[in-house]
């Protein structure tokens, strides 16, 4: 107490310290995940600001890397930083992460270049900012787990996880609002919050958890980093066309990249069983609560990411234009109309964490996944030009289901490992979540493109010719890969205007240019093909959620306090209560 009074800093055994740790790490997680999605809505404004058209073939790689760079860096490095946190102190790594993140926010907001150099500057600092984000994500859950007793851990991790997932939805709204003001404001918003969070964390957080001394596993680190990078990059580039194919999944480079990535990750698992100080003890996956919990988390992250992208395309490419919204304004309005999804998550997430501390985590996470699966199927049953209140109810329930899953799932994973390995375990959990978000882009865009490719070309050809476009130009436009129309709708561009811009057809007297570039032609044209693609996407997502539900339901819930393990086989709190603590 004397030292506390002298320094003005709260000691780690103070009753209020755990709340300080929770609020600071929650801010950190919120900043990271807001920034993981904030550029999605604001990409058109950013590219206009640096003077590039993101839909030009030469600029597609810039588009993909602005979307993926932050996610890739975060996904690849969280395990490494989790291990470093176990070795040198989780708070040290966390504080450094805040510094890196904040510096990059400043550098992104002052991009001095335009054109290619402007895009490269943004991509480079987004990747480095992802490194800082990986430090924060790798250690935040471990810091919270160290600070809270097991009887309150579900609630605490629930709040932390709610911030993590809700940030990805909040980022859409913030990005839409700020990009309407100025594209640099998208990055300005993180500067004061990042600096305040950095100073606060350095002053207030304490090293509480156990350390696991040892050397950094360089072979494992390199194999994991390169393997996951190659795999995720190959899957992402799979959405681009190859030859006369709608996607790149027949490209030897894509298939080779996927194979190489998988082989490197397999080699990583083998190496980790041989070295004295592995970056992560793969034997922990033999703990059912840890292994199945992470499987459920991966399935949930992929499905959630796919939902986010598909709903944005649905609103921006079809529903909003049919109601008179200009294509340029649809990014902002799609974020606003998706608010029920965020509200549902914010309502259920903390409540699920609190209830799981009292009644067990298993059935909350399993039930939440089933609710999400049911909403995916229900979204297929409503018309593409839907009644908004029905749509709002369904996405609200989807958010509720995601909230019911997230908090208990995180608590189960983090409570199932020894205290000395919580940093690495937190890193693995974050890797599965970030990898799921990154995978969702490649997986669900590819599935949607496959669905569109069946009917969109013929519908586009007939529609263009009906309004005066020559047969040659209509056929050439219809033969373009559907991913072009998909990206245009995703970014808030008028797809027909973009597709016909270089053909000169829109200036011909016989062509009804006003109708073709109006608010209703493309939405009506794409509605049926889009629904065909949506069936493929949402059925796949529903299956993933069922897998997550089964994994959550069959895993026994194991709690480890100070390396003392106990298992609650029936999902209730009875076993924990017998020990006298929970």
Coordinates of C-alpha atoms in Angstrom, one line a residue:
X1 CA 0.0 0.0 0.0
X2 CA 2.9 2.4 0.8
X3 CA 4.4 2.0 -2.7
X4 CA 1.0 2.5 -4.2
X5 CA 0.5 5.8 -2.3
X6 CA 4.1 6.9 -3.1
X7 CA 3.9 6.3 -6.8
X8 CA 0.2 7.1 -7.3
X9 CA -0.1 3.8 -9.2
X10 CA -2.5 1.0 -8.4
X11 CA -0.9 -2.3 -7.4
X12 CA -1.9 -5.6 -9.0
X13 CA -3.5 -6.9 -5.8
X14 CA -5.8 -3.9 -5.4
X15 CA -9.5 -4.8 -5.8
X16 CA -9.9 -2.3 -8.6
X17 CA -6.9 -3.4 -10.7
X18 CA -8.8 -6.1 -12.6
X19 CA -11.2 -3.4 -13.8
X20 CA -8.4 -1.2 -15.0
X21 CA -6.9 -4.1 -16.9
X22 CA -10.3 -5.0 -18.4
X23 CA -11.1 -1.4 -19.5
X24 CA -7.6 -0.8 -21.0
X25 CA -7.4 -4.1 -22.9
X26 CA -11.0 -3.6 -24.1
X27 CA -10.0 -0.2 -25.6
X28 CA -7.0 -1.9 -27.2
X29 CA -9.2 -4.7 -28.8
X30 CA -11.8 -2.2 -29.9
X31 CA -9.2 0.0 -31.7
X32 CA -7.6 -3.1 -33.4
X33 CA -10.9 -4.5 -34.7
X34 CA -12.4 -1.1 -35.7
X35 CA -9.3 -0.6 -37.8
X36 CA -9.6 -4.1 -39.3
X37 CA -12.8 -3.1 -41.0
X38 CA -12.8 0.7 -41.1
X39 CA -11.2 0.8 -44.6
X40 CA -13.9 -1.6 -46.1
X41 CA -16.5 1.1 -46.4
X42 CA -14.0 4.0 -46.9
X43 CA -12.0 2.4 -49.8
X44 CA -13.7 4.5 -52.5
X45 CA -12.9 7.7 -50.6
X46 CA -9.3 6.6 -49.9
X47 CA -8.6 5.7 -53.6
X48 CA -10.2 9.0 -54.7
X49 CA -7.9 10.8 -52.2
X50 CA -4.8 9.3 -53.6
X51 CA -6.0 9.5 -57.2
X52 CA -6.4 5.9 -58.2
X53 CA -9.4 3.9 -59.6
X54 CA -9.5 0.7 -57.5
X55 CA -11.4 -1.2 -60.2
X56 CA -8.7 -0.8 -62.9
X57 CA -6.8 -4.1 -63.4
X58 CA -3.5 -2.6 -62.5
X59 CA -4.9 -1.4 -59.1
X60 CA -6.7 -4.6 -58.0
X61 CA -3.6 -5.7 -56.1
X62 CA -3.6 -2.4 -54.2
X63 CA -7.3 -3.0 -53.4
X64 CA -6.7 -6.5 -52.1
X65 CA -3.7 -5.5 -50.0
X66 CA -5.4 -2.5 -48.4
X67 CA -8.2 -4.9 -47.4
X68 CA -5.9 -7.8 -46.4
X69 CA -2.6 -6.4 -45.2
X70 CA -3.7 -5.5 -41.7
X71 CA -5.6 -8.9 -41.3
X72 CA -2.7 -10.9 -42.6
X73 CA -0.1 -9.3 -40.3
X74 CA -2.4 -9.7 -37.3
X75 CA -3.2 -13.4 -38.1
X76 CA 0.4 -14.4 -38.8
X77 CA 2.1 -12.8 -35.8
X78 CA -0.2 -13.2 -32.9
X79 CA 1.1 -16.6 -31.9
X80 CA 4.7 -15.3 -31.9
X81 CA 3.8 -12.3 -29.8
X82 CA 1.8 -14.5 -27.5
X83 CA 4.9 -16.6 -26.9
X84 CA 7.0 -13.6 -26.4
X85 CA 4.5 -12.4 -23.8
X86 CA 4.9 -15.6 -22.0
X87 CA 8.7 -15.2 -22.0
X88 CA 9.2 -11.5 -21.3
X89 CA 5.9 -10.3 -19.9
X90 CA 2.5 -9.9 -21.5
X91 CA 2.2 -6.2 -20.4
X92 CA 5.5 -5.4 -22.1
X93 CA 4.4 -6.8 -25.4
X94 CA 0.9 -5.2 -25.0
X95 CA 2.4 -1.7 -24.3
X96 CA 4.8 -2.0 -27.3
X97 CA 1.8 -2.9 -29.4
X98 CA 0.0 0.2 -28.5
X99 CA 3.0 2.3 -29.4
X100 CA 3.4 0.7 -32.8
X101 CA -0.3 0.9 -33.5
X102 CA -0.4 4.6 -32.6
X103 CA 2.7 5.6 -34.6
X104 CA 1.3 3.9 -37.7
X105 CA -2.1 5.7 -37.2
X106 CA -0.2 9.0 -37.5
X107 CA 1.8 7.9 -40.5
X108 CA -1.3 6.7 -42.3
X109 CA -3.0 10.0 -41.8
X110 CA -0.1 12.0 -43.3
X111 CA 0.4 10.0 -46.5
X112 CA 2.4 12.5 -48.6
X113 CA 2.0 10.8 -51.9
X114 CA -0.6 10.2 -54.6
X115 CA -1.0 7.4 -57.2
X116 CA 1.0 4.2 -56.8
X117 CA 3.3 5.6 -54.2
X118 CA 0.4 6.8 -52.1
X119 CA -1.1 3.3 -52.2
X120 CA 2.2 1.6 -51.3
X121 CA 2.6 4.0 -48.4
X122 CA -0.8 3.1 -47.0
X123 CA -0.3 -0.6 -47.5
X124 CA 3.1 -0.6 -45.8
X125 CA 1.9 1.2 -42.7
X126 CA -1.4 -0.8 -42.6
X127 CA 0.8 -4.0 -42.5
X128 CA 3.0 -2.5 -39.8
X129 CA -0.1 -1.3 -37.9
X130 CA -1.3 -4.9 -38.1
X131 CA 1.9 -5.9 -36.4
X132 CA 1.0 -3.6 -33.5
X133 CA -2.5 -5.0 -33.6
X134 CA -1.1 -8.5 -33.3
X135 CA 0.8 -7.5 -30.1
X136 CA -2.4 -6.1 -28.6
X137 CA -4.6 -9.1 -29.6
X138 CA -2.0 -11.7 -28.6
X139 CA -1.8 -10.5 -25.0
X140 CA -5.1 -8.8 -24.1
X141 CA -7.1 -11.9 -23.3
X142 CA -4.2 -13.3 -21.3
X143 CA -3.9 -10.1 -19.3
X144 CA -7.6 -10.2 -18.5
X145 CA -7.4 -13.9 -17.6
X146 CA -4.5 -13.2 -15.3
X147 CA -6.3 -10.4 -13.6
X148 CA -9.7 -12.1 -12.9
X149 CA -10.6 -15.1 -10.8
X150 CA -12.2 -17.9 -12.7
X151 CA -15.6 -17.2 -11.2
X152 CA -15.6 -13.8 -13.1
X153 CA -13.6 -14.7 -16.1
X154 CA -16.5 -15.4 -18.4
X155 CA -17.9 -12.0 -17.8
X156 CA -14.6 -10.2 -18.2
X157 CA -13.5 -12.1 -21.3
X158 CA -17.0 -11.6 -22.6
X159 CA -16.7 -7.8 -22.4
X160 CA -13.2 -8.0 -24.0
X161 CA -14.5 -10.3 -26.8
X162 CA -17.6 -8.2 -27.4
X163 CA -15.3 -5.2 -28.0
X164 CA -13.2 -7.4 -30.4
X165 CA -16.1 -8.5 -32.5
X166 CA -18.3 -5.4 -32.2
X167 CA -15.3 -3.3 -33.4
X168 CA -15.5 -5.0 -36.8
X169 CA -19.1 -3.8 -37.2
X170 CA -18.5 -0.4 -35.6
X171 CA -15.6 0.1 -38.0
X172 CA -18.0 0.0 -40.9
X173 CA -20.1 2.8 -39.5
X174 CA -17.2 5.0 -38.4
X175 CA -15.5 4.5 -41.8
X176 CA -18.6 5.5 -43.6
X177 CA -19.2 8.6 -41.6
X178 CA -15.6 9.8 -41.6
X179 CA -15.0 9.1 -45.3
X180 CA -17.9 11.5 -46.1
X181 CA -15.9 14.2 -44.3
X182 CA -12.3 13.4 -45.5
X183 CA -10.5 10.2 -46.3
X184 CA -7.6 11.0 -43.9
X185 CA -10.1 11.2 -41.1
X186 CA -10.5 7.4 -41.4
X187 CA -7.0 7.2 -39.9
X188 CA -7.1 10.4 -37.7
X189 CA -9.6 8.8 -35.4
X190 CA -7.1 6.3 -34.1
X191 CA -4.4 8.9 -33.2
X192 CA -5.8 10.4 -30.0
X193 CA -7.3 7.2 -28.8
X194 CA -4.1 5.3 -29.5
X195 CA -1.9 7.8 -27.7
X196 CA -4.3 8.0 -24.7
X197 CA -4.4 4.2 -24.5
X198 CA -0.6 3.9 -24.8
X199 CA 0.0 6.3 -21.9
X200 CA -2.7 4.7 -19.8
X201 CA -1.4 1.1 -20.3
X202 CA 2.2 2.1 -19.6
X203 CA 1.1 3.8 -16.3
X204 CA -1.5 1.4 -15.1
X205 CA -0.9 -2.3 -16.2
X206 CA 1.2 -4.7 -14.1
X207 CA 2.9 -8.0 -14.9
X208 CA 0.7 -10.4 -13.0
X209 CA 0.9 -13.7 -14.9
X210 CA 3.5 -16.4 -14.8
X211 CA 6.4 -16.3 -17.2
X212 CA 7.8 -19.2 -19.1
X213 CA 11.4 -18.6 -19.6
X214 CA 13.2 -20.0 -22.7
X215 CA 14.4 -19.2 -26.2
X216 CA 12.3 -18.1 -29.1
X217 CA 11.6 -20.9 -31.4
X218 CA 13.0 -19.5 -34.7
X219 CA 12.3 -22.5 -36.9
X220 CA 8.7 -22.7 -35.7
X221 CA 8.2 -19.0 -36.0
X222 CA 9.5 -18.8 -39.6
X223 CA 7.6 -21.9 -40.7
X224 CA 4.3 -20.7 -39.2
X225 CA 4.7 -17.1 -40.5
X226 CA 5.6 -18.1 -44.1
X227 CA 3.1 -21.0 -44.2
X228 CA 0.1 -18.9 -43.0
X229 CA 1.0 -15.9 -45.2
X230 CA 1.3 -18.1 -48.3
X231 CA -1.9 -19.9 -47.6
X232 CA -4.0 -16.9 -46.8
X233 CA -2.5 -14.9 -49.8
X234 CA -3.2 -17.7 -52.2
X235 CA -6.8 -18.1 -51.0
X236 CA -7.4 -14.4 -51.3
X237 CA -6.0 -14.2 -54.8
X238 CA -8.3 -17.1 -55.7
X239 CA -11.1 -14.7 -56.2
X240 CA -9.4 -13.1 -59.2
X241 CA -10.1 -14.7 -62.6
X242 CA -7.6 -17.0 -64.3
X243 CA -7.7 -17.3 -68.1
X244 CA -11.3 -17.8 -69.1
X245 CA -12.3 -19.0 -65.7
X246 CA -14.4 -16.9 -63.3
X247 CA -12.0 -17.5 -60.4
X248 CA -8.4 -18.4 -60.0
X249 CA -8.9 -21.8 -58.4
X250 CA -7.5 -23.6 -61.5
X251 CA -4.4 -21.5 -61.5
X252 CA -1.2 -23.6 -60.7
X253 CA 0.1 -20.6 -58.7
X254 CA -3.0 -20.5 -56.5
X255 CA -3.1 -24.3 -56.1
X256 CA 0.6 -24.4 -55.5
X257 CA 0.4 -21.6 -52.9
X258 CA -2.4 -23.4 -51.0
X259 CA -0.4 -26.7 -51.1
X260 CA 2.8 -25.0 -50.1
X261 CA 1.1 -23.2 -47.2
X262 CA -0.5 -26.4 -45.9
X263 CA 2.8 -28.3 -46.1
X264 CA 4.7 -25.5 -44.3
X265 CA 2.0 -25.5 -41.5
X266 CA 2.3 -29.3 -41.2
X267 CA 6.0 -29.0 -41.0
X268 CA 5.5 -26.4 -38.2
X269 CA 3.4 -28.8 -36.2
X270 CA 6.1 -31.5 -36.6
X271 CA 8.9 -29.1 -35.5
X272 CA 6.9 -27.9 -32.5
X273 CA 6.9 -31.5 -31.1
X274 CA 10.7 -31.7 -31.4
X275 CA 12.1 -28.4 -30.1
X276 CA 12.8 -27.7 -26.4
X277 CA 11.0 -24.4 -26.3
X278 CA 8.2 -24.4 -28.9
X279 CA 6.5 -21.2 -29.9
X280 CA 3.3 -23.1 -29.0
X281 CA 2.7 -26.4 -27.4
X282 CA 0.7 -28.2 -30.0
X283 CA -0.2 -30.9 -27.4
X284 CA -2.7 -28.4 -26.0
X285 CA -4.9 -29.2 -28.9
X286 CA -5.4 -32.6 -27.2
X287 CA -7.3 -30.7 -24.5
X288 CA -10.8 -31.0 -25.8
X289 CA -11.9 -27.6 -24.5
X290 CA -9.0 -25.9 -26.2
X291 CA -9.0 -27.8 -29.5
X292 CA -12.7 -27.9 -30.1
X293 CA -13.1 -24.3 -28.8
X294 CA -10.7 -23.1 -31.4
X295 CA -12.4 -25.1 -34.1
X296 CA -15.7 -23.5 -33.2
X297 CA -14.1 -20.1 -33.1
X298 CA -12.6 -20.5 -36.6
X299 CA -15.9 -21.7 -38.1
X300 CA -17.7 -18.8 -36.4
X301 CA -15.2 -16.2 -37.6
X302 CA -15.4 -17.4 -41.3
X303 CA -19.2 -17.3 -41.2
X304 CA -19.3 -13.9 -39.5
X305 CA -16.9 -12.4 -42.0
X306 CA -18.8 -13.9 -44.9
X307 CA -22.0 -12.4 -43.6
X308 CA -20.5 -9.0 -43.3
X309 CA -19.3 -8.9 -46.9
X310 CA -22.4 -10.4 -48.4
X311 CA -24.8 -8.1 -46.6
X312 CA -22.7 -5.1 -47.8
X313 CA -23.0 -6.2 -51.4
X314 CA -26.7 -7.0 -51.0
X315 CA -27.4 -3.5 -49.6
X316 CA -25.1 -1.5 -51.8
X317 CA -25.6 -3.3 -55.1
X318 CA -29.4 -4.0 -54.9
X319 CA -31.5 -2.9 -52.0
X320 CA -30.3 0.7 -51.5
X321 CA -30.2 1.7 -55.2
X322 CA -33.7 0.4 -55.7
X323 CA -34.8 2.9 -53.0
X324 CA -33.2 5.9 -54.8
X325 CA -29.8 6.0 -53.0
X326 CA -27.0 7.1 -55.3
X327 CA -24.3 4.4 -55.7
X328 CA -21.7 6.7 -54.2
X329 CA -23.7 7.1 -51.0
X330 CA -24.5 3.4 -50.5
X331 CA -21.4 2.6 -48.4
X332 CA -22.4 4.9 -45.6
X333 CA -26.1 3.9 -45.7
X334 CA -25.3 0.2 -45.8
X335 CA -23.3 0.6 -42.5
X336 CA -26.3 2.5 -41.0
X337 CA -28.8 -0.1 -42.1
X338 CA -26.6 -2.9 -40.6
X339 CA -26.8 -1.3 -37.1
X340 CA -29.3 -4.0 -35.8
X341 CA -26.5 -6.6 -36.3
X342 CA -24.2 -4.6 -34.0
X343 CA -26.9 -3.9 -31.5
X344 CA -27.8 -7.6 -31.2
X345 CA -24.2 -8.5 -30.5
X346 CA -23.7 -5.7 -28.0
X347 CA -26.9 -6.7 -26.1
X348 CA -26.2 -10.4 -25.8
X349 CA -22.4 -10.6 -25.5
X350 CA -21.9 -9.3 -22.0
X351 CA -25.0 -11.0 -20.7
X352 CA -23.8 -14.4 -22.1
X353 CA -20.4 -14.0 -20.4
X354 CA -22.1 -13.2 -17.1
X355 CA -24.5 -16.1 -17.4
X356 CA -21.9 -18.6 -18.5
X357 CA -20.0 -17.9 -15.2
X358 CA -23.0 -19.1 -13.4
X359 CA -24.5 -21.8 -15.5
X360 CA -21.6 -23.1 -17.7
X361 CA -20.4 -22.0 -21.1
X362 CA -21.2 -25.0 -23.3
X363 CA -24.8 -24.5 -24.2
X364 CA -24.5 -20.7 -24.6
X365 CA -21.8 -21.1 -27.3
X366 CA -23.6 -24.0 -28.9
X367 CA -27.0 -22.4 -28.8
X368 CA -25.6 -19.1 -30.2
X369 CA -24.1 -20.9 -33.2
X370 CA -27.4 -22.6 -33.9
X371 CA -29.2 -19.3 -33.8
X372 CA -26.7 -17.8 -36.3
X373 CA -27.1 -20.9 -38.6
X374 CA -30.9 -20.5 -38.5
X375 CA -30.7 -16.8 -39.5
X376 CA -28.5 -17.7 -42.5
X377 CA -31.2 -20.0 -43.7
X378 CA -33.9 -17.4 -42.9
X379 CA -32.1 -14.8 -45.0
X380 CA -32.4 -17.1 -48.0
X381 CA -36.1 -17.3 -47.6
X382 CA -36.8 -13.5 -47.8
X383 CA -37.0 -11.8 -51.2
X384 CA -33.9 -10.0 -52.5
X385 CA -35.9 -6.7 -52.4
X386 CA -37.0 -7.3 -48.8
X387 CA -39.1 -5.5 -46.2
X388 CA -36.4 -3.8 -44.1
X389 CA -38.0 -4.6 -40.7
X390 CA -37.9 -8.3 -41.4
X391 CA -34.3 -8.1 -42.5
X392 CA -33.5 -6.0 -39.5
X393 CA -35.0 -8.6 -37.2
X394 CA -33.0 -11.4 -38.8
X395 CA -29.7 -9.6 -38.6
X396 CA -30.4 -8.6 -35.0
X397 CA -31.0 -12.2 -34.1
X398 CA -27.8 -13.1 -36.0
X399 CA -26.0 -10.6 -33.8
X400 CA -27.6 -12.0 -30.7
X401 CA -26.4 -15.5 -31.6
X402 CA -22.9 -14.3 -32.3
X403 CA -22.8 -12.6 -28.9
X404 CA -24.1 -15.7 -27.1
X405 CA -21.2 -17.7 -28.7
X406 CA -18.3 -15.3 -28.4
X407 CA -18.0 -14.7 -24.7
X408 CA -18.4 -18.3 -23.5
X409 CA -16.2 -19.6 -26.3
X410 CA -13.3 -17.3 -25.3
X411 CA -13.6 -18.1 -21.6
X412 CA -13.6 -21.9 -22.3
X413 CA -10.4 -21.6 -24.4
X414 CA -8.5 -19.3 -22.1
X415 CA -9.5 -21.2 -18.9
X416 CA -8.4 -24.6 -20.3
X417 CA -4.6 -23.8 -20.4
X418 CA -2.0 -23.5 -17.7
X419 CA -1.3 -19.9 -16.6
X420 CA 2.3 -19.9 -18.0
X421 CA 0.9 -20.6 -21.5
X422 CA -1.9 -18.1 -21.6
X423 CA -0.1 -15.7 -23.8
X424 CA 0.5 -18.3 -26.5
X425 CA -3.0 -19.6 -26.1
X426 CA -4.4 -16.1 -26.5
X427 CA -2.3 -15.8 -29.6
X428 CA -3.6 -19.0 -31.1
X429 CA -7.2 -18.0 -30.4
X430 CA -6.6 -14.6 -32.0
X431 CA -4.9 -16.4 -35.0
X432 CA -8.0 -18.5 -35.6
X433 CA -10.3 -15.5 -35.4
X434 CA -8.1 -13.3 -37.7
X435 CA -7.5 -16.2 -40.1
X436 CA -11.2 -16.8 -40.2
X437 CA -11.9 -13.2 -41.1
X438 CA -9.2 -13.3 -43.8
X439 CA -10.4 -16.6 -45.1
X440 CA -13.9 -15.3 -45.4
X441 CA -12.9 -12.9 -48.1
X442 CA -11.4 -15.5 -50.3
X443 CA -13.9 -18.3 -49.5
X444 CA -17.1 -16.3 -49.7
X445 CA -16.2 -14.1 -52.6
X446 CA -15.2 -17.2 -54.6
X447 CA -18.4 -18.9 -53.8
X448 CA -20.4 -15.9 -54.8
X449 CA -18.5 -15.5 -58.0
X450 CA -19.2 -19.2 -58.8
X451 CA -22.9 -18.6 -58.2
X452 CA -23.0 -15.5 -60.3
X453 CA -21.1 -17.0 -63.2
X454 CA -24.0 -19.4 -63.8
X455 CA -26.6 -16.8 -64.8
X456 CA -25.2 -13.3 -64.7
X457 CA -23.5 -13.3 -68.1
X458 CA -26.6 -14.2 -70.0
X459 CA -28.8 -11.8 -68.0
X460 CA -26.3 -9.0 -68.6
X461 CA -26.0 -9.7 -72.3
X462 CA -29.8 -9.7 -72.8
X463 CA -30.3 -6.6 -70.6
X464 CA -27.7 -4.5 -72.4
X465 CA -28.9 -5.5 -75.9
X466 CA -32.5 -4.7 -74.9
X467 CA -31.4 -1.1 -74.1
X468 CA -29.5 -0.5 -77.4
X469 CA -26.0 -1.8 -76.7
X470 CA -24.5 -3.5 -79.7
X471 CA -24.3 -7.3 -79.7
X472 CA -20.5 -7.2 -79.8
X473 CA -20.1 -4.8 -76.9
X474 CA -22.8 -6.6 -74.9
X475 CA -21.2 -10.0 -75.4
X476 CA -17.8 -8.6 -74.6
X477 CA -19.1 -7.0 -71.4
X478 CA -21.0 -10.1 -70.4
X479 CA -17.9 -12.3 -70.8
X480 CA -16.0 -10.2 -68.3
X481 CA -15.4 -12.0 -64.9
X482 CA -18.3 -11.5 -62.5
X483 CA -15.8 -10.4 -59.8
X484 CA -15.7 -7.0 -61.5
X485 CA -19.4 -6.4 -61.0
X486 CA -19.1 -7.7 -57.4
X487 CA -16.2 -5.4 -56.5
X488 CA -18.0 -2.4 -58.1
X489 CA -21.1 -3.1 -56.0
X490 CA -19.0 -3.7 -52.9
X491 CA -17.2 -0.4 -53.3
X492 CA -20.3 1.7 -54.1
X493 CA -19.6 2.2 -57.8
X494 CA -22.3 2.0 -60.6
X495 CA -21.2 -1.4 -62.1
X496 CA -22.7 -0.8 -65.6
X497 CA -21.1 2.6 -65.8
X498 CA -17.7 1.1 -64.9
X499 CA -18.2 -1.9 -67.3
X500 CA -19.1 0.2 -70.3
X501 CA -16.9 3.2 -69.6
X502 CA -14.2 2.3 -72.2
X503 CA -16.5 0.9 -74.9
X504 CA -18.0 4.2 -76.0
X505 CA -21.4 2.6 -76.1
X506 CA -23.0 5.0 -73.5
X507 CA -22.5 7.9 -75.9
X508 CA -24.2 6.2 -78.9
X509 CA -27.6 7.7 -79.7
X510 CA -29.3 4.3 -79.9
X511 CA -28.2 3.4 -76.4
X512 CA -30.6 4.2 -73.5
X513 CA -27.7 5.4 -71.3
X514 CA -29.9 7.0 -68.6
X515 CA -31.7 3.7 -67.9
X516 CA -28.5 1.6 -68.0
X517 CA -26.7 3.9 -65.5
X518 CA -29.7 4.6 -63.4
X519 CA -30.6 3.3 -60.0
X520 CA -32.7 0.3 -61.0
X521 CA -31.2 -1.4 -64.1
X522 CA -28.3 -3.2 -62.4
X523 CA -30.1 -4.1 -59.2
X524 CA -33.0 -5.7 -61.1
X525 CA -30.5 -7.4 -63.4
X526 CA -28.4 -8.9 -60.7
X527 CA -31.1 -9.8 -58.2
X528 CA -31.8 -13.4 -59.4
X529 CA -28.1 -14.3 -60.1
X530 CA -27.1 -12.8 -56.8
X531 CA -29.7 -14.9 -54.9
X532 CA -28.3 -18.0 -56.6
X533 CA -24.8 -17.1 -55.3
X534 CA -26.3 -16.2 -51.9
X535 CA -27.7 -19.7 -51.6
X536 CA -24.3 -21.2 -52.0
X537 CA -22.7 -18.8 -49.6
X538 CA -25.2 -18.9 -46.8
X539 CA -25.8 -22.6 -46.9
X540 CA -22.0 -23.0 -46.5
X541 CA -22.0 -20.5 -43.7
X542 CA -24.9 -22.3 -42.0
X543 CA -23.0 -25.6 -42.2
X544 CA -20.0 -23.9 -40.6
X545 CA -22.1 -22.7 -37.7
X546 CA -23.6 -26.2 -37.1
X547 CA -20.0 -27.5 -36.9
X548 CA -19.2 -24.7 -34.4
X549 CA -22.3 -25.7 -32.4
X550 CA -21.4 -29.4 -32.3
X551 CA -17.8 -28.7 -31.4
X552 CA -19.0 -26.4 -28.5
X553 CA -21.6 -29.0 -27.3
X554 CA -19.3 -32.0 -27.1
X555 CA -16.2 -30.4 -25.5
X556 CA -16.0 -30.8 -21.7
X557 CA -15.3 -27.5 -20.0
X558 CA -12.0 -27.5 -18.2
X559 CA -10.8 -24.8 -15.8
X560 CA -7.1 -24.4 -14.9
X561 CA -6.1 -22.2 -12.0
X562 CA -2.5 -22.1 -11.1
X563 CA -1.9 -25.3 -13.1
X564 CA -4.7 -27.1 -11.2
X565 CA -7.1 -28.6 -13.7
X566 CA -10.7 -29.7 -13.1
X567 CA -13.3 -30.7 -15.7
X568 CA -17.0 -29.9 -15.7
X569 CA -18.3 -32.8 -17.8
X570 CA -21.9 -32.0 -17.8
X571 CA -21.5 -28.3 -18.7
X572 CA -22.7 -27.0 -15.3
X573 CA -20.8 -25.4 -12.5
X574 CA -21.1 -28.3 -10.1
X575 CA -17.5 -29.5 -10.4
X576 CA -16.2 -26.0 -9.9
X577 CA -18.3 -25.5 -6.8
X578 CA -17.0 -28.7 -5.2
X579 CA -13.5 -27.2 -5.2
X580 CA -14.8 -24.1 -3.4
X581 CA -13.9 -21.7 -6.2
X582 CA -15.0 -21.2 -9.8

